[in-house]
mmCIF file of C-alpha atoms in Angstrom:
data_model
loop_
_atom_site.group_PDB
_atom_site.id
_atom_site.type_symbol
_atom_site.label_atom_id
_atom_site.label_comp_id
_atom_site.label_asym_id
_atom_site.label_seq_id
_atom_site.Cartn_x
_atom_site.Cartn_y
_atom_site.Cartn_z
ATOM 1 C CA GLY A 1 -162.785 52.135 -40.190
ATOM 2 C CA GLN A 2 -159.738 50.821 -41.948
ATOM 3 C CA GLN A 3 -159.080 47.093 -41.698
ATOM 4 C CA LEU A 4 -155.987 45.072 -42.493
ATOM 5 C CA ASN A 5 -156.237 41.449 -43.586
ATOM 6 C CA GLN A 6 -153.222 39.209 -43.161
ATOM 7 C CA SER A 7 -152.563 35.897 -44.804
ATOM 8 C CA PRO A 8 -151.893 33.210 -44.097
ATOM 9 C CA GLN A 9 -153.296 33.066 -40.576
ATOM 10 C CA SER A 10 -150.642 30.535 -39.584
ATOM 11 C CA MET A 11 -147.618 28.807 -41.058
ATOM 12 C CA PHE A 12 -145.719 25.683 -40.066
ATOM 13 C CA ILE A 13 -142.314 25.445 -41.718
ATOM 14 C CA GLN A 14 -139.006 23.653 -41.387
ATOM 15 C CA GLU A 15 -135.914 25.460 -40.233
ATOM 16 C CA GLY A 16 -134.045 26.869 -43.218
ATOM 17 C CA GLU A 17 -137.120 27.463 -45.353
ATOM 18 C CA ASP A 18 -138.130 30.871 -46.668
ATOM 19 C CA VAL A 19 -141.390 32.463 -45.519
ATOM 20 C CA SER A 20 -143.740 34.872 -47.254
ATOM 21 C CA MET A 21 -146.743 36.618 -45.789
ATOM 22 C CA ASN A 22 -148.858 39.541 -46.877
ATOM 23 C CA CYS A 23 -151.242 42.188 -45.701
ATOM 24 C CA THR A 24 -154.022 43.855 -47.665
ATOM 25 C CA SER A 25 -156.353 46.752 -47.058
ATOM 26 C CA SER A 26 -159.440 48.124 -48.761
ATOM 27 C CA SER A 27 -158.078 51.647 -48.290
ATOM 28 C CA ILE A 28 -154.769 53.361 -48.893
ATOM 29 C CA PHE A 29 -152.008 53.432 -46.304
ATOM 30 C CA ASN A 30 -149.154 55.926 -46.501
ATOM 31 C CA THR A 31 -146.961 53.980 -44.088
ATOM 32 C CA TRP A 32 -146.683 50.228 -43.611
ATOM 33 C CA LEU A 33 -145.163 48.714 -40.496
ATOM 34 C CA TRP A 34 -144.272 45.132 -39.680
ATOM 35 C CA TYR A 35 -144.095 44.023 -36.043
ATOM 36 C CA LYS A 36 -143.205 40.766 -34.338
ATOM 37 C CA GLN A 37 -144.731 39.703 -31.052
ATOM 38 C CA ASP A 38 -143.217 36.973 -28.888
ATOM 39 C CA PRO A 39 -145.405 35.199 -26.309
ATOM 40 C CA GLY A 40 -145.997 37.373 -23.256
ATOM 41 C CA GLU A 41 -144.341 40.398 -24.814
ATOM 42 C CA GLY A 42 -145.389 43.523 -26.650
ATOM 43 C CA PRO A 43 -144.945 43.983 -30.401
ATOM 44 C CA VAL A 44 -141.489 44.993 -31.605
ATOM 45 C CA LEU A 45 -140.996 46.936 -34.817
ATOM 46 C CA LEU A 46 -139.168 45.008 -37.554
ATOM 47 C CA ILE A 47 -139.449 47.179 -40.649
ATOM 48 C CA ALA A 48 -141.098 50.483 -41.597
ATOM 49 C CA LEU A 49 -142.030 51.395 -45.188
ATOM 50 C CA TYR A 50 -142.845 54.913 -46.304
ATOM 51 C CA LYS A 51 -143.127 54.975 -50.102
ATOM 52 C CA ALA A 52 -145.123 52.978 -52.628
ATOM 53 C CA GLY A 53 -142.856 50.398 -54.259
ATOM 54 C CA GLU A 54 -140.241 50.672 -51.508
ATOM 55 C CA LEU A 55 -138.288 47.498 -50.735
ATOM 56 C CA THR A 56 -136.511 47.445 -47.380
ATOM 57 C CA SER A 57 -134.391 44.781 -45.713
ATOM 58 C CA ASN A 58 -133.443 44.142 -42.111
ATOM 59 C CA GLY A 59 -131.101 41.164 -41.955
ATOM 60 C CA ARG A 60 -132.987 38.121 -43.213
ATOM 61 C CA LEU A 61 -136.229 40.104 -43.396
ATOM 62 C CA THR A 62 -137.387 41.951 -46.495
ATOM 63 C CA ALA A 63 -140.595 43.932 -46.789
ATOM 64 C CA GLN A 64 -142.221 45.711 -49.693
ATOM 65 C CA PHE A 65 -144.731 48.549 -49.872
ATOM 66 C CA GLY A 66 -147.210 47.655 -52.613
ATOM 67 C CA ILE A 67 -147.565 49.948 -55.624
ATOM 68 C CA THR A 68 -151.290 50.392 -55.032
ATOM 69 C CA ARG A 69 -150.545 51.385 -51.412
ATOM 70 C CA LYS A 70 -153.177 48.862 -50.381
ATOM 71 C CA ASP A 71 -150.846 45.973 -49.636
ATOM 72 C CA SER A 72 -147.498 44.998 -48.207
ATOM 73 C CA PHE A 73 -145.394 41.844 -48.110
ATOM 74 C CA LEU A 74 -142.911 40.416 -45.630
ATOM 75 C CA ASN A 75 -140.383 37.735 -46.495
ATOM 76 C CA ILE A 76 -138.098 35.882 -44.111
ATOM 77 C CA SER A 77 -135.216 33.970 -45.630
ATOM 78 C CA ALA A 78 -133.544 30.894 -44.152
ATOM 79 C CA SER A 79 -135.833 30.715 -41.126
ATOM 80 C CA ILE A 80 -134.449 29.807 -37.707
ATOM 81 C CA PRO A 81 -136.246 28.671 -34.528
ATOM 82 C CA SER A 82 -136.170 32.145 -32.983
ATOM 83 C CA ASP A 83 -138.309 33.441 -35.856
ATOM 84 C CA VAL A 84 -141.260 31.799 -34.091
ATOM 85 C CA GLY A 85 -143.907 34.316 -33.094
ATOM 86 C CA ILE A 86 -146.795 36.375 -34.400
ATOM 87 C CA TYR A 87 -146.155 38.836 -37.205
ATOM 88 C CA PHE A 88 -148.412 41.874 -37.525
ATOM 89 C CA CYS A 89 -148.750 44.455 -40.227
ATOM 90 C CA ALA A 90 -149.900 47.878 -39.100
ATOM 91 C CA GLY A 91 -150.286 51.419 -40.287
ATOM 92 C CA PRO A 92 -151.483 54.833 -39.190
ATOM 93 C CA PRO A 93 -154.750 56.127 -40.683
ATOM 94 C CA SER A 94 -154.161 57.753 -44.064
ATOM 95 C CA GLY A 95 -154.458 61.499 -43.920
ATOM 96 C CA ALA A 96 -153.933 61.392 -40.187
ATOM 97 C CA GLY A 97 -152.189 64.309 -38.688
ATOM 98 C CA GLY A 98 -152.111 66.004 -35.388
ATOM 99 C CA THR A 99 -153.109 63.646 -32.679
ATOM 100 C CA SER A 100 -153.622 60.516 -34.736
ATOM 101 C CA TYR A 101 -150.132 59.622 -35.831
ATOM 102 C CA GLY A 102 -149.574 56.906 -33.247
ATOM 103 C CA LYS A 103 -153.068 55.510 -33.607
ATOM 104 C CA LEU A 104 -152.155 52.382 -35.500
ATOM 105 C CA THR A 105 -154.458 49.872 -37.153
ATOM 106 C CA PHE A 106 -153.142 46.299 -36.822
ATOM 107 C CA GLY A 107 -153.893 43.195 -38.822
ATOM 108 C CA GLN A 108 -154.950 40.025 -37.047
ATOM 109 C CA GLY A 109 -151.492 38.511 -37.318
ATOM 110 C CA THR A 110 -149.729 35.558 -38.936
ATOM 111 C CA ILE A 111 -148.576 32.887 -36.499
ATOM 112 C CA LEU A 112 -145.243 31.382 -37.519
ATOM 113 C CA THR A 113 -144.016 28.051 -36.207
ATOM 114 C CA VAL A 114 -140.563 26.815 -37.178
ATOM 115 C CA HIS A 115 -139.698 23.144 -36.713
ATOM 116 C CA PRO A 116 -135.996 22.431 -36.079
ATOM 117 C CA GLY B 1 -135.761 51.841 -16.805
ATOM 118 C CA ALA B 2 -134.733 51.078 -20.348
ATOM 119 C CA GLY B 3 -138.164 50.153 -21.630
ATOM 120 C CA VAL B 4 -141.884 50.644 -21.071
ATOM 121 C CA SER B 5 -142.896 48.997 -17.817
ATOM 122 C CA GLN B 6 -146.406 47.768 -17.063
ATOM 123 C CA SER B 7 -147.871 46.406 -13.863
ATOM 124 C CA PRO B 8 -149.275 44.093 -12.844
ATOM 125 C CA ARG B 9 -148.322 41.490 -15.473
ATOM 126 C CA TYR B 10 -151.426 39.479 -14.657
ATOM 127 C CA LYS B 11 -154.692 40.517 -13.063
ATOM 128 C CA VAL B 12 -157.640 38.324 -12.237
ATOM 129 C CA ALA B 13 -160.830 40.167 -11.371
ATOM 130 C CA LYS B 14 -164.316 39.098 -10.448
ATOM 131 C CA ARG B 15 -167.035 40.478 -12.664
ATOM 132 C CA GLY B 16 -168.121 43.849 -11.332
ATOM 133 C CA GLN B 17 -164.788 44.619 -9.702
ATOM 134 C CA ASP B 18 -162.822 47.773 -10.544
ATOM 135 C CA VAL B 19 -159.228 47.406 -11.778
ATOM 136 C CA ALA B 20 -156.325 49.798 -12.340
ATOM 137 C CA LEU B 21 -153.470 49.085 -14.733
ATOM 138 C CA ARG B 22 -150.241 51.051 -14.577
ATOM 139 C CA CYS B 23 -147.821 52.119 -17.300
ATOM 140 C CA ASP B 24 -144.375 53.643 -16.808
ATOM 141 C CA PRO B 25 -143.235 54.976 -20.196
ATOM 142 C CA ILE B 26 -139.642 55.446 -21.283
ATOM 143 C CA SER B 27 -138.225 58.494 -19.518
ATOM 144 C CA GLY B 28 -138.659 61.639 -21.593
ATOM 145 C CA HIS B 29 -141.240 60.179 -23.931
ATOM 146 C CA VAL B 30 -143.957 62.714 -24.583
ATOM 147 C CA SER B 31 -146.582 60.478 -26.156
ATOM 148 C CA LEU B 32 -148.301 57.526 -24.512
ATOM 149 C CA PHE B 33 -150.809 55.104 -25.984
ATOM 150 C CA TRP B 34 -153.026 52.346 -24.623
ATOM 151 C CA TYR B 35 -154.017 49.397 -26.799
ATOM 152 C CA GLN B 36 -156.277 46.412 -26.097
ATOM 153 C CA GLN B 37 -155.381 43.012 -27.553
ATOM 154 C CA ALA B 38 -158.021 40.300 -27.459
ATOM 155 C CA LEU B 39 -156.913 36.671 -27.741
ATOM 156 C CA GLY B 40 -155.915 35.838 -31.301
ATOM 157 C CA GLN B 41 -156.257 39.404 -32.518
ATOM 158 C CA GLY B 42 -154.028 42.376 -33.215
ATOM 159 C CA PRO B 43 -153.840 45.285 -30.793
ATOM 160 C CA GLU B 44 -156.622 47.875 -31.008
ATOM 161 C CA PHE B 45 -156.148 51.527 -30.128
ATOM 162 C CA LEU B 46 -157.820 52.784 -26.965
ATOM 163 C CA THR B 47 -156.464 56.232 -26.123
ATOM 164 C CA TYR B 48 -153.556 58.647 -26.578
ATOM 165 C CA PHE B 49 -151.837 61.204 -24.329
ATOM 166 C CA GLN B 50 -149.426 63.954 -25.221
ATOM 167 C CA ASN B 51 -147.814 64.851 -21.921
ATOM 168 C CA GLU B 52 -150.751 65.092 -19.481
ATOM 169 C CA ALA B 53 -153.341 65.930 -22.130
ATOM 170 C CA GLN B 54 -155.602 63.142 -23.357
ATOM 171 C CA LEU B 55 -155.909 64.085 -27.021
ATOM 172 C CA ASP B 56 -157.740 61.057 -28.361
ATOM 173 C CA LYS B 57 -159.978 58.651 -26.464
ATOM 174 C CA SER B 58 -162.007 57.481 -29.416
ATOM 175 C CA GLY B 59 -161.063 53.826 -28.907
ATOM 176 C CA LEU B 60 -162.314 53.469 -25.345
ATOM 177 C CA PRO B 61 -165.117 50.893 -25.635
ATOM 178 C CA SER B 62 -167.409 52.313 -22.955
ATOM 179 C CA ASP B 63 -167.646 54.890 -20.204
ATOM 180 C CA ARG B 64 -166.425 52.189 -17.816
ATOM 181 C CA PHE B 65 -162.938 52.769 -19.220
ATOM 182 C CA PHE B 66 -160.979 55.757 -17.974
ATOM 183 C CA ALA B 67 -157.335 56.714 -18.449
ATOM 184 C CA GLU B 68 -155.226 59.414 -16.873
ATOM 185 C CA ARG B 69 -151.672 60.724 -16.943
ATOM 186 C CA PRO B 70 -151.771 63.555 -14.415
ATOM 187 C CA GLU B 71 -148.088 64.533 -14.440
ATOM 188 C CA GLY B 72 -147.278 63.636 -18.004
ATOM 189 C CA SER B 73 -145.318 60.519 -17.085
ATOM 190 C CA VAL B 74 -146.965 57.471 -15.468
ATOM 191 C CA SER B 75 -150.388 56.563 -16.799
ATOM 192 C CA THR B 76 -153.203 54.516 -15.306
ATOM 193 C CA LEU B 77 -155.972 52.763 -17.199
ATOM 194 C CA LYS B 78 -158.963 52.148 -14.987
ATOM 195 C CA ILE B 79 -161.827 49.817 -15.794
ATOM 196 C CA GLN B 80 -164.912 50.053 -13.627
ATOM 197 C CA ARG B 81 -167.423 47.252 -13.077
ATOM 198 C CA THR B 82 -165.401 44.813 -15.171
ATOM 199 C CA GLN B 83 -167.206 42.469 -17.549
ATOM 200 C CA GLN B 84 -166.048 39.196 -19.066
ATOM 201 C CA GLU B 85 -165.638 40.853 -22.459
ATOM 202 C CA ASP B 86 -162.983 43.115 -20.905
ATOM 203 C CA SER B 87 -160.646 40.104 -20.667
ATOM 204 C CA ALA B 88 -157.652 40.925 -22.865
ATOM 205 C CA VAL B 89 -154.045 42.016 -22.800
ATOM 206 C CA TYR B 90 -153.713 45.759 -22.279
ATOM 207 C CA LEU B 91 -150.603 47.174 -23.931
ATOM 208 C CA CYS B 92 -149.030 50.529 -23.257
ATOM 209 C CA ALA B 93 -146.699 52.201 -25.754
ATOM 210 C CA SER B 94 -144.700 55.407 -25.692
ATOM 211 C CA SER B 95 -142.834 57.543 -28.195
ATOM 212 C CA TYR B 96 -140.590 60.573 -28.013
ATOM 213 C CA SER B 97 -141.910 62.835 -30.713
ATOM 214 C CA ARG B 98 -143.594 66.118 -29.947
ATOM 215 C CA LEU B 99 -144.419 66.596 -33.579
ATOM 216 C CA SER B 100 -147.909 66.355 -34.914
ATOM 217 C CA GLY B 101 -148.506 64.540 -38.143
ATOM 218 C CA GLY B 102 -146.173 61.917 -39.606
ATOM 219 C CA TRP B 103 -145.261 58.717 -37.848
ATOM 220 C CA GLU B 104 -142.960 57.960 -34.946
ATOM 221 C CA LYS B 105 -141.675 54.687 -33.607
ATOM 222 C CA LEU B 106 -143.705 53.267 -30.760
ATOM 223 C CA PHE B 107 -142.109 51.254 -27.973
ATOM 224 C CA PHE B 108 -144.513 48.752 -26.442
ATOM 225 C CA GLY B 109 -144.539 47.341 -22.944
ATOM 226 C CA SER B 110 -145.119 43.648 -22.210
ATOM 227 C CA GLY B 111 -148.732 44.276 -21.293
ATOM 228 C CA THR B 112 -151.098 43.402 -18.492
ATOM 229 C CA GLN B 113 -153.172 40.277 -19.032
ATOM 230 C CA LEU B 114 -156.595 40.854 -17.507
ATOM 231 C CA SER B 115 -158.906 37.926 -16.869
ATOM 232 C CA VAL B 116 -162.430 38.673 -15.671
ATOM 233 C CA LEU B 117 -164.215 35.710 -14.127
#
């Protein structure tokens, strides 16, 4: 099946620094999603990308849908302590229709720690 | 309630015991999903319901796992004869869309953390 590889696995940064993380796949995705998961909670959607080359922002977060459709990037500017958590990329199977649209494949996550 | 509610939050089971995990989706949401999240990993799809119909159960790891949603609202994930490898967080998610194809925003619950001793 499709697999998503995230890097780095973890990051330790100082408050105020910018953060970059990425997600790659061996197969094409038609939608890229970025989620954040806080400890003891479920994932929460941050940004959704639908077209190759698309660049979308949500506050201090910016994500890009790679041209090859096999990768995506998430940047966080001017990090703050509440950015701490696990960031996941995810996507529905390409060519999925019918019953499969909510059947997401997730990466293994990037753990972000922000030091005040 | 305003969000997806799961109970219990924590469950400790002895190996071989049966467990039942409950999910209350957002009111009016047609679609319901169960995911399993092992420690240090991303969530993995288990099964999907549209109303009361279980349309995809391809992710259920064995026949010890069973899910139901008899009235198209609350869902229960049952695990029979639990094994240590079943220890994980079980996440439920719901979405509104009735449409097939395309993508729709999923709302996740906080999960049930299952520990099998």
